[in-house]
Structures are given as C-alpha cells and as structure tokens.
XYZ file of C-alpha atoms in Angstrom:
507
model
C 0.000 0.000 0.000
C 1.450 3.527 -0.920
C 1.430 6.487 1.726
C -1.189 8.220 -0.490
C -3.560 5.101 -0.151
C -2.773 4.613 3.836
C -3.409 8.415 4.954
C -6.543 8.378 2.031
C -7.513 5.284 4.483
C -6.627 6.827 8.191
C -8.588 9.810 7.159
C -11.690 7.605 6.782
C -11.176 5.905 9.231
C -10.585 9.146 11.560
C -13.750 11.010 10.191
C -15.909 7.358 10.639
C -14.741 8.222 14.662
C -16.117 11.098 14.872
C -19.798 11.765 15.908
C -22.423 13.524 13.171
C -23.439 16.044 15.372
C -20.184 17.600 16.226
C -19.304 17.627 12.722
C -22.675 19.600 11.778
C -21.641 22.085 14.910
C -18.140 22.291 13.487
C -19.475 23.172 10.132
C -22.564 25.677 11.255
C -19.730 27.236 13.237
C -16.149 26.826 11.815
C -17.106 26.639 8.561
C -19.698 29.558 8.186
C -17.406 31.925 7.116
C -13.909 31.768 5.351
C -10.660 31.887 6.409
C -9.068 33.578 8.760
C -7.429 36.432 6.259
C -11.060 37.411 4.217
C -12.956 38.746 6.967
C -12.200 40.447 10.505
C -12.870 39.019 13.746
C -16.182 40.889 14.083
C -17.468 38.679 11.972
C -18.111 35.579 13.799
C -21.041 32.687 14.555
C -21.938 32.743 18.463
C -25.159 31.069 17.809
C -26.105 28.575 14.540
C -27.457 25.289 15.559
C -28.447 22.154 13.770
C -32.360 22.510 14.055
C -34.511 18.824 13.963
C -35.989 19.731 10.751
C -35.267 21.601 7.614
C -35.988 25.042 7.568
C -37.160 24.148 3.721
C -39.355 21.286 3.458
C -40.757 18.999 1.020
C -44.489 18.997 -0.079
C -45.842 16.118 -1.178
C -49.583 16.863 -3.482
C -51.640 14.786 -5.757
C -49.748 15.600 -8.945
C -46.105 16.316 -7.531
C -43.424 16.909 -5.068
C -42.389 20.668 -4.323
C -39.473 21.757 -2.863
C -39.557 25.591 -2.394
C -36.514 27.485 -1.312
C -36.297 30.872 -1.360
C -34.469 32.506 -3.878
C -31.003 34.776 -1.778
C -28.390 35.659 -3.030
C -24.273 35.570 -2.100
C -22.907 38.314 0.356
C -19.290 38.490 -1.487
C -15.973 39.809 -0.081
C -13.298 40.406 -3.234
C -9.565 41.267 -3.702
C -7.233 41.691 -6.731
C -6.120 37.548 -7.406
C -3.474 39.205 -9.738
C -3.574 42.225 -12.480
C -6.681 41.090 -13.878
C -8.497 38.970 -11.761
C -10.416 39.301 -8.589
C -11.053 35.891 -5.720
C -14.460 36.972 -4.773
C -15.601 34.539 -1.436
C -19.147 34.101 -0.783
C -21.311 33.925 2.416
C -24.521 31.996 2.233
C -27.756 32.459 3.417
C -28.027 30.985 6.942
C -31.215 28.874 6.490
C -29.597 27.680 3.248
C -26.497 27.289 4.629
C -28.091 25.066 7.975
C -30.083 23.208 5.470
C -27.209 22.242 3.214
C -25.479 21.040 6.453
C -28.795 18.857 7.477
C -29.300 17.097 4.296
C -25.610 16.387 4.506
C -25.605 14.850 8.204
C -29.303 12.952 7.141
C -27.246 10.831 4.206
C -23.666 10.875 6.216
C -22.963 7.692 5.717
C -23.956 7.767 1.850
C -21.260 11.082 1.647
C -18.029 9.211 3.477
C -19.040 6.042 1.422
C -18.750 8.371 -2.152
C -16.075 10.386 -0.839
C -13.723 7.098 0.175
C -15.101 5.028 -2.283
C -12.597 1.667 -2.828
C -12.181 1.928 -6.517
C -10.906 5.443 -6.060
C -7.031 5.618 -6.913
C -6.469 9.167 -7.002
C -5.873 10.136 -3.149
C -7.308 13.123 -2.390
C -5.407 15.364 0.975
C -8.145 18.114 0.618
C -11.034 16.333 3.351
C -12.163 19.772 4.618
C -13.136 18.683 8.083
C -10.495 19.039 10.579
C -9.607 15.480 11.839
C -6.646 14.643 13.600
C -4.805 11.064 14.859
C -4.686 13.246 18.341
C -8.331 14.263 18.517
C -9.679 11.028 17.715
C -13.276 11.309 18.419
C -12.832 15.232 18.621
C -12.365 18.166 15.733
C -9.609 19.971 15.675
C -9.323 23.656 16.407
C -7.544 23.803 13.104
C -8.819 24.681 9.897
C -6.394 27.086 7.357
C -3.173 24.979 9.507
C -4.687 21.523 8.939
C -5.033 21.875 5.170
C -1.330 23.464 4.979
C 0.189 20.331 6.906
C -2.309 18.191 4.686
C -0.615 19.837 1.700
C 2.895 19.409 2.721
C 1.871 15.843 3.259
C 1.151 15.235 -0.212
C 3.269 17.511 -2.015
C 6.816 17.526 0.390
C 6.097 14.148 2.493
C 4.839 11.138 0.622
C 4.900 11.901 -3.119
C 8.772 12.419 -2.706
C 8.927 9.067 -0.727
C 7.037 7.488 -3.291
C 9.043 8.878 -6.308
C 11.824 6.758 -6.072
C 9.847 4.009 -8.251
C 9.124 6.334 -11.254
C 10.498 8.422 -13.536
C 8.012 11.017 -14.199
C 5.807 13.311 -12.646
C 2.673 15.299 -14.154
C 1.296 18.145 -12.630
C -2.056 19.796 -13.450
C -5.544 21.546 -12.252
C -8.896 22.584 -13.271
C -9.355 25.996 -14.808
C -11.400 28.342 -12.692
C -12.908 25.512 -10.629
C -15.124 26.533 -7.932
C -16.745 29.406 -10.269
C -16.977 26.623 -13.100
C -19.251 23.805 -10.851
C -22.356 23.172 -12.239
C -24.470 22.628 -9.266
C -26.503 19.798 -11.181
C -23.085 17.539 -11.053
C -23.499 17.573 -7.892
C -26.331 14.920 -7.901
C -24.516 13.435 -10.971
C -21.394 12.870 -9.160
C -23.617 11.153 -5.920
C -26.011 9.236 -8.448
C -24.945 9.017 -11.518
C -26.332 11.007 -14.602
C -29.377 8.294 -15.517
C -30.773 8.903 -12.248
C -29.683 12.626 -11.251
C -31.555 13.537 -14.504
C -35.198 11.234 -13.241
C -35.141 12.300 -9.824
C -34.664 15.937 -10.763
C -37.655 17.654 -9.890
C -38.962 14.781 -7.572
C -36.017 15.413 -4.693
C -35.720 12.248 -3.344
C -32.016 12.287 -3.909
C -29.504 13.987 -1.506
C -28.076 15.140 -4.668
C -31.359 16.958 -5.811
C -31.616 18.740 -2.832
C -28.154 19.868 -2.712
C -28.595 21.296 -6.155
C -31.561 22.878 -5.561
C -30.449 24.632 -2.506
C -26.786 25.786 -3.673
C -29.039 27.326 -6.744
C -31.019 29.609 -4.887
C -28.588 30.613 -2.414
C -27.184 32.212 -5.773
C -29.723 33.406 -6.865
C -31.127 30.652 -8.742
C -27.488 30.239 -10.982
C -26.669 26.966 -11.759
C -23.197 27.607 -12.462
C -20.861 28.030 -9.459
C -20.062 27.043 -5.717
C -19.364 29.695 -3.150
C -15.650 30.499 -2.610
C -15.251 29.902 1.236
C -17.560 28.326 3.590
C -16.939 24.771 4.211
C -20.089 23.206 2.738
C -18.776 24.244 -0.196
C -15.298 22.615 -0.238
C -17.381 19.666 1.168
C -19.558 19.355 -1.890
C -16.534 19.929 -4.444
C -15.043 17.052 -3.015
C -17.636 15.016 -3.919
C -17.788 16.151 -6.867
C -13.890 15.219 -7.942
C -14.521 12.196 -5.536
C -16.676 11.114 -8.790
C -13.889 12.281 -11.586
C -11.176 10.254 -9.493
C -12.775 7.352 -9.267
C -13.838 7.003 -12.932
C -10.595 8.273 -13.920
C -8.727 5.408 -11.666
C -10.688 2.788 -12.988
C -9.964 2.994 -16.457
C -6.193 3.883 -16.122
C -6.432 0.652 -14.142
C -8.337 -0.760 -17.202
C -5.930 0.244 -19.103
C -2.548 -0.893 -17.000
C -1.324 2.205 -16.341
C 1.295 2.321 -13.393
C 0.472 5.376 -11.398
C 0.423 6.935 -8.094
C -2.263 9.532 -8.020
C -2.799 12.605 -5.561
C -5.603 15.520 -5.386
C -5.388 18.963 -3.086
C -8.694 20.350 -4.150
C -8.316 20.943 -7.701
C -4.838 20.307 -8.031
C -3.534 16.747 -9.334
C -0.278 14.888 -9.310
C 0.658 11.785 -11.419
C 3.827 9.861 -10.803
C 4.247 7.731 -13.502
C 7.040 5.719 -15.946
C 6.543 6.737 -19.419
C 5.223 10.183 -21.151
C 3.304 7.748 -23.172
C 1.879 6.973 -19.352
C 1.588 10.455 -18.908
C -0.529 11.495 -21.986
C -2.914 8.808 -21.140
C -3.766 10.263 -18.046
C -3.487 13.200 -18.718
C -6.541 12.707 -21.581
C -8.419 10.158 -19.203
C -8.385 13.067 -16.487
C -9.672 15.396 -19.090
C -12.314 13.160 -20.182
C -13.978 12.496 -17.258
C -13.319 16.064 -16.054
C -15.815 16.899 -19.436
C -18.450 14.428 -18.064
C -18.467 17.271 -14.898
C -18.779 20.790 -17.013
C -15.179 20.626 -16.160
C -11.832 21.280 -17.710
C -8.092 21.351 -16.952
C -5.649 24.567 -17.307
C -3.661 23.884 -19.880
C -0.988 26.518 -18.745
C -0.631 24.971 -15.570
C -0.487 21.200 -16.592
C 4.003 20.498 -16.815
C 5.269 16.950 -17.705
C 8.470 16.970 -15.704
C 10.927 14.084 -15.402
C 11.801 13.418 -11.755
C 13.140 14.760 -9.107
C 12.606 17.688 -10.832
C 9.006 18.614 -9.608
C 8.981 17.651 -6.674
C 10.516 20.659 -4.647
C 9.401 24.297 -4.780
C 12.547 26.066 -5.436
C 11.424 29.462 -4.316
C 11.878 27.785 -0.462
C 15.346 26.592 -1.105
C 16.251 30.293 -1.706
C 14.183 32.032 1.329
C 15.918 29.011 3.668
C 19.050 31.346 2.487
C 17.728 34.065 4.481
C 14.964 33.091 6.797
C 14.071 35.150 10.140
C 12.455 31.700 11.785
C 15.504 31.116 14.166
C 15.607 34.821 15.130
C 14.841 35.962 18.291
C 15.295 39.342 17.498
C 15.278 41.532 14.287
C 16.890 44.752 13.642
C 15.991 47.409 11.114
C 18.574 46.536 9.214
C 17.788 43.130 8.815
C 14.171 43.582 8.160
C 15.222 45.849 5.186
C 17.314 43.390 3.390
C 15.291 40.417 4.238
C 12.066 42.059 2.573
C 14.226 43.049 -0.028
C 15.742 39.790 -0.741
C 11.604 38.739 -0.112
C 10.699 40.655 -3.022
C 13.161 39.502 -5.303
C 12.200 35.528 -4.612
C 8.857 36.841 -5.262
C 9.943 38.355 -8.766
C 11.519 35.352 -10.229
C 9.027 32.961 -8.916
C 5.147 33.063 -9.538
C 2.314 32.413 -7.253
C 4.126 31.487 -4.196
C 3.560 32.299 -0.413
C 7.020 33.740 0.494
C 5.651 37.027 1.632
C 3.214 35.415 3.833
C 6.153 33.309 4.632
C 8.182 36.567 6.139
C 5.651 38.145 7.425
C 4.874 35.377 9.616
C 8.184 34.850 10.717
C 8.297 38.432 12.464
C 6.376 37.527 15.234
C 6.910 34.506 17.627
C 4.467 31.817 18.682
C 3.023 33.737 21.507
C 2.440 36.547 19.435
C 5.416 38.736 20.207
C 6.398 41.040 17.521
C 10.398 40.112 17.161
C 11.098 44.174 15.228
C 13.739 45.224 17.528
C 12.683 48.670 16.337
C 14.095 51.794 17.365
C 12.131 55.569 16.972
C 13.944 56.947 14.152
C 13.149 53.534 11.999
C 9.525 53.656 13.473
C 8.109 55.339 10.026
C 10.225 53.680 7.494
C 9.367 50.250 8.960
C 5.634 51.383 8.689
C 6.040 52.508 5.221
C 7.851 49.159 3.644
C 5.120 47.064 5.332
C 2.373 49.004 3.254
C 4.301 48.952 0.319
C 4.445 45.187 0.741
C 0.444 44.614 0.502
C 0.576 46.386 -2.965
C 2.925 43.534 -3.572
C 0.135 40.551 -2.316
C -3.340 42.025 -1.241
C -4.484 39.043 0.662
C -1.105 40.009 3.570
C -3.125 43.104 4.279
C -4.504 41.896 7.094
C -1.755 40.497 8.744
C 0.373 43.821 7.485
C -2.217 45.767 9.733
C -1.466 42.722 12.913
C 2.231 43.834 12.452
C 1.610 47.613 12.637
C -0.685 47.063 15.275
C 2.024 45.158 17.467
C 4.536 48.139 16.784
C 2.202 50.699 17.982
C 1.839 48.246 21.391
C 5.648 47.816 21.193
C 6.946 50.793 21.306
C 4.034 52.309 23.362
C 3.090 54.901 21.184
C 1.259 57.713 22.344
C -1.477 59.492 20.927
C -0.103 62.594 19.869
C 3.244 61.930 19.780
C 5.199 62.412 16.435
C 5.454 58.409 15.264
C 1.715 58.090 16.409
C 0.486 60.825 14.444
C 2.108 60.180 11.789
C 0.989 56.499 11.621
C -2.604 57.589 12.075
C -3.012 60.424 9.476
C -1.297 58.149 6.933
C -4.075 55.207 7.766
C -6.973 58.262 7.788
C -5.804 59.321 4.121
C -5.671 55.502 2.865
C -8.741 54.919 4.769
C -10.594 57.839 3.268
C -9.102 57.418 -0.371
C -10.610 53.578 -0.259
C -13.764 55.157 0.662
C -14.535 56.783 -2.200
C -14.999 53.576 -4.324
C -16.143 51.014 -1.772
C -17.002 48.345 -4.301
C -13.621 48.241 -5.510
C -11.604 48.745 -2.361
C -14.536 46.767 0.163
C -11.328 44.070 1.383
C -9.181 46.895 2.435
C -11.590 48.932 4.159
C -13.206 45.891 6.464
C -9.514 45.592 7.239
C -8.866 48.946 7.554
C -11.976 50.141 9.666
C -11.483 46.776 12.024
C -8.430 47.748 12.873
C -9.134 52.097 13.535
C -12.193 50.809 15.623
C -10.392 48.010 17.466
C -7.239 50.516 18.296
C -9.411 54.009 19.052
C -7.551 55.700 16.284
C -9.294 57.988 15.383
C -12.935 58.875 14.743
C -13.880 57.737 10.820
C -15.826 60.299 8.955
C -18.265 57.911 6.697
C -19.690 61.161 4.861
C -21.451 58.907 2.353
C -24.188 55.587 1.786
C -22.318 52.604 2.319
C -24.073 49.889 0.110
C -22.249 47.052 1.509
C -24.033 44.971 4.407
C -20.858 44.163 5.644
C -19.368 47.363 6.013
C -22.978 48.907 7.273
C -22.324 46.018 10.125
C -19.217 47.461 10.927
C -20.086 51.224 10.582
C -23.243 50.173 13.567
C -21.624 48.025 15.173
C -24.163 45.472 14.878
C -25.370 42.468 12.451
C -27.400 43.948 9.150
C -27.104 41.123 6.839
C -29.473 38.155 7.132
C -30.485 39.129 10.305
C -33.257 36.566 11.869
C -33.232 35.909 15.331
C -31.578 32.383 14.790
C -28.472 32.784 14.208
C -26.048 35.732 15.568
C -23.548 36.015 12.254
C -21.592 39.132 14.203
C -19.384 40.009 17.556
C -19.511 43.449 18.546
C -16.425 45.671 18.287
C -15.215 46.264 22.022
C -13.556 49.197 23.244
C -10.135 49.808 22.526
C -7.645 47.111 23.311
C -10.483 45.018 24.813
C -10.714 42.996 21.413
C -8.569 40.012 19.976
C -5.151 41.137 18.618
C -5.191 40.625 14.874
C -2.180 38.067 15.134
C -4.023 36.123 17.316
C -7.229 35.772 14.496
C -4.873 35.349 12.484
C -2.757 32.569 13.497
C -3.597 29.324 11.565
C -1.493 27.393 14.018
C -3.838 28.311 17.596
C-alpha cells in the first residue's frame, strides 16, 4: 500500500470516529465563514445550531413533489487575485447554509461512502473537516493549519517518498474551478447522470436537494459554488470524488502504473513513461468533461523526476529566513524584505511574503522588530508597500503595525503616532470613495481604527455594503433573523482580539 492510499484510508477511518453532530456544529460554526485572512474578527457565529428539521421542506400533493426554497443571493468579499483577476468569497444564506449542512448529516454515511469510495485511486489530501490522529473522536481547532500540513503531506512528504519508483511526474488543475461547478453535477457525481436527470424535480435524492439549494442561495445560478464556507469545499469534493474514481478505474483498465494525488483541484501523477503520462493526462480530461469541467492547460508540466517535486522558491528564502531569530533589527528587516521581493519576482504564485511576514512575530504573538524611533516610520512605510505587492497580507500587514504601535508604546499625539494615524486616515478615506472596488481593504482597515481608538472615521457617504454597514453600527445587518447571531460586537479599545491572534492558523 502507498502512503497516499494509507493516509486516504486513516482519514476515513478518523472522520468514521467522529460523531455527526459535532461535525454539523463544526461546520454551522467553523465553517460559516472563510478563512481567517477574508474577513475580521467581528465577523463571527456565536449562535447557529443544527435545528430537527429543515428550515425548507418537502411537499408532497396529488400531482407532484415541491421543494420551495427561497431565492437569496451571495454576500461576497473580493480582492485583486493578480492584475486582472479578482477571488471573490461568498457567504450563504443561513437557512440555506443550515439546510445544506442537514441534508448532509441525514445521508452521512452515503457522503463518506462516495467520498472514500474503494475503486478510487487518485488520493485526495483536501477532506475539509479538521480530523486529527490526536483528537480522535474530537475536531480539531484547526482549519487554514490543517489543510497546509495536509498539503505538505502530499506535495513535500509522501509523493517524494514514493518517487523513487518512477520516472516522471505530471502536474495539473482545473481551470477556474469553484466558479466553473455546475451545481446539477453535484447529484450526478452522488447518483450518476441516468438517475440525477429522473429524480430531478422529484427530490428524493440527496443530490437533488443539494442542487436545488446551492441554486437559490445564488440566486437561482446553476453555475458556481461559493468560494469559502466549508459546505462548499465539502460538496466539491464530492464532486472530484466522482472524476477520481472514474478516472482510476480505467487507467487501471488500461494498466497504467500510477500513483495519483488531489489537493482540491490540483492533481499529481507519478508515472514511468510520457506515453503513461498522456494517457492520463486525456483520461483526467475526459472524465473532467463528463463534470462541465476542464483542466488549465498553462498549468499542466510533464516533468521528469526529481525535478518537480521541490518548490525552489523555499530553497532560496531558507538562504535568508528570520524563523531562528529571536530578534530583528531594522537593518535586517530591510534586506530580508528586499531579498523577499526579489524571490517573489523570479518565482510566480508562491507564499514567500506570507512566509516573512509570519516569521516576524513569535508563537506567543510577540512582535520580534527590535525597532528603534527613528526607523519607526520607514518600517511602517515598507510594510504598506508590501500589501501592494500581495493584497491578501493586508490583514496580517495591519497585525504587524498594530504590534509596533503596542511595542513601542506609542502615544497618541506623539510624532510616530500621528504620523501612523493620518497616513491610515488618508488611505482609509481614499478607499472610501470607491467602496465596491476597495470593500477588502476597508473591512480591514476600519477593524483595525475601531479596534485601536484611532481615530474617529468620517463615513460622509451611503455605504451599500451589508458588511461594512455592520461594521459602521456596530451590529449584524445582513441576514439578520433571530436564529443565528452572524456578528461580535467591536469592544472598546484594546479590549478585542489582537489581529495576530485571528490570524494565526497554528492556535
């Protein structure tokens, strides 16, 4: 048995330990929102509970079955992917979102049986739910960490332990996937077509009602899965749960010698022969098609081995990595972000800023800056230069800045403090003239002048965006029904959570 087959096995066998109803809490909960880095703390579930019913039933009459859901739509949260491209994250509807989670605990067993199916050969590492050998019959407290140690697994653990019997590896994923789903696959993958297509508008399928409901939480689009809450990386992995295991059984059909691995939508092959590698490459493909699905042709690489097996960009930031520094002086920082932005030039779509900028604190949250007055400013300034660099390290840019200001114990009104502050009131104030296009930064942006008293924000205008209303009252005004409490209340100054501390995907 390879590693990819064992941990695809422990991970069934970990998830089959754990109890339904702490996985529906964990995904009501956990898994209402995104990550960590797309929204502030304020935004957080303190009360969403698995009801005993559906909030959206099934009528049965003489002539049919209805199943009426209201029609909502997505609350989205966007920022710049590159030059040309936005990741836009969704939240969903909360009665949606509870009955999505319902149907899914009701057929449980039908879900792990699809998702761990035995003539599936392509391991997938992406099992959203946080299990853990340690927690056993528990959840982890992990969500963003587990699925970076899950990747590391695959990509940095086993695949290289497993390469030694090959000769080539093939690496490849599916072009704009989660915007690309076609919610009716998602009964296709669970049924099969023949049967998705009969039970359609009778809903006695888990499948049906899956589709149905992921439809008219966007607004009644059947193309495309919410970018963010868990349900949806549940239901996407039931949907490639389908492509693997079609794909595995006819490249075992066919006598192909492969070891195959999935993290979300990206694939690995290690295989012998670039006849091999063709082969699966068009049997992915194939099947993919059967889904409304299709691979990225720019990002699928034949390489012959060990070459593709290592990201190089972390062989040259080992060169000058901050992780064994206890402290950091000025001077350092300068040259290291420097040298940052440089690895971050020659290679493309890595994590080597998020990389430094996590290693400038210290597991208990410490900021390691040995930072002295006259530095105060020009540290300040090369940290916001750095998010025009990577938009999605705002967030922990403003965590950083907000440790310096507790650091050095700035006072308001003193010359650093100032400073700081007007420079965040003019950013702050630019962004707020076009809120649609700048809505990432200024959740970030008014989180953290609220959460640090900084100064007194001037709104001067409508603010069409629920999210930012929330934050502007300082209290929920998106789906707001009395069942579910969706957002935390900014506390005074320095009474809230430090932004490293949300941050942190290793609690």
């Amino acid at each position: 048995m390879s590693l990819p087959q064992e941990h695809f096995k422990e991970t069934k066998q970990l998830i089959s330990l754990v109890d339904k109803l702490k996985i529906a809490s964990w995904l009501l909960k956990e898994g209402y929102y995104a990550e960590q880095y797309v929204l502030p703390p304020f935004f957080k579930v303190d009360d969403f509970t698995l009801k005993r019913s559906a909030y959206f039933k099934l009528k049965k009459t003489k002539t049919r079955i209805e199943f009426k859901v209201e029609t909502n739509y997505l609350i989205t949260v966007s920022f710049p992917k590159s030059q040309l491209t936005d990741r836009t994250f969704g939240i969903i509807h909360p009665k949606i979102y509870h009955d999505v989670v319902w149907h899914l605990i009701n057929e449980w067993k039908l879900v792990i049986n699809h998702l761990f199916h035995k003539d599936i050969k392509i391991f997938s590492y992406s099992f959203p739910i946080p299990i853990t050998a340690k927690s056993k019959t528990n959840l982890s407290n992990l969500r963003a960490g587990r699925m970076i140690y899950e990747f590391i697994e695959m990509a940095e653990n086993d695949l290289i332990a497993e390469a030694h019997q090959f000769k080539y590896i093939v690496k490849t994923d599916i072009k704009n996937f989660y915007p690309s789903i076609y919610t009716h696959s998602i009964s296709w993958a669970l049924h099969g077509k023949t049967d998705a297509r009969k039970d359609r508008n009778k809903f006695n399928l888990l499948g049906s009602k899956l589709d149905k409901l992921f439809q008219n939480a966007n607004d009644s689009c059947t193309n495309g899965l919410p970018i963010g809450p868990a349900v949806s990386d549940l239901v996407s992995e039931i949907i490639l749960a389908a492509v693997d295991r079609d794909t595995s059984m006819e490249l075992m059909n066919r006598n192909i010698n492969f070891i195959g691995v999935r993290f979300k939508d990206d694939y690995r092959f290690l295989c012998n022969s670039k006849s091999d590698a063709e082969t699966i490459m068009k049997v992915l493909q194939t099947h993919m098609r059967n889904f409304n699905l299709n691979l990225n042709e720019s990002k699928t690489n034949l390489l012959e081995l060990p070459e593709g097996l290592f990201r190089h960009w972390t062989a040259d930031y080992q060169k000058i990595t901050l992780r064994y520094k206890r402290k950091i002086e000025y001077k350092r920082f300068e040259n290291t972000l420097l040298a940052v932005l440089q690895i971050d030039n020659n290679y493309t779509d890595t994590g080597v800023i998020d990389r430094f900028l996590s290693e400038l604190t210290t597991k208990k949250y410490n900021l390691k800056l040995n930072i002295k007055n006259k530095d105060v400013l020009k540290t300040f300034s090369l940290l916001l230069l750095l998010k025009e660099r990577r938009v999605k390290s705002f967030p922990q840019i403003l965590a950083i800045i907000e440790l310096l200001f507790k650091q050095l114990k700035l006072k308001k009104n003193s010359t650093s403090y100032n400073q700081m502050s007007n420079s965040l009131e003019k950013i702050f104030t630019s962004k707020l003239d076009n809120v649609s296009d700048n809505q990432y930064d200024l959740l970030w942006l008014t989180y953290f002048i609220k959460s640090n008293g900084l100064f007194s924000i001037k709104w001067n205008r409508n603010i069409n965006c629920e999210l930012l209303q929330s934050i502007k009252s300082n209290n929920q005004r998106f789906f707001v029904y009395p069942d579910f409490k969706l957002y935390s209340k900014i506390k005074k100054p320095v009474k809230n959570i430090p932004l490293i501390k949300h941050l942190s995907i290793f609690p």
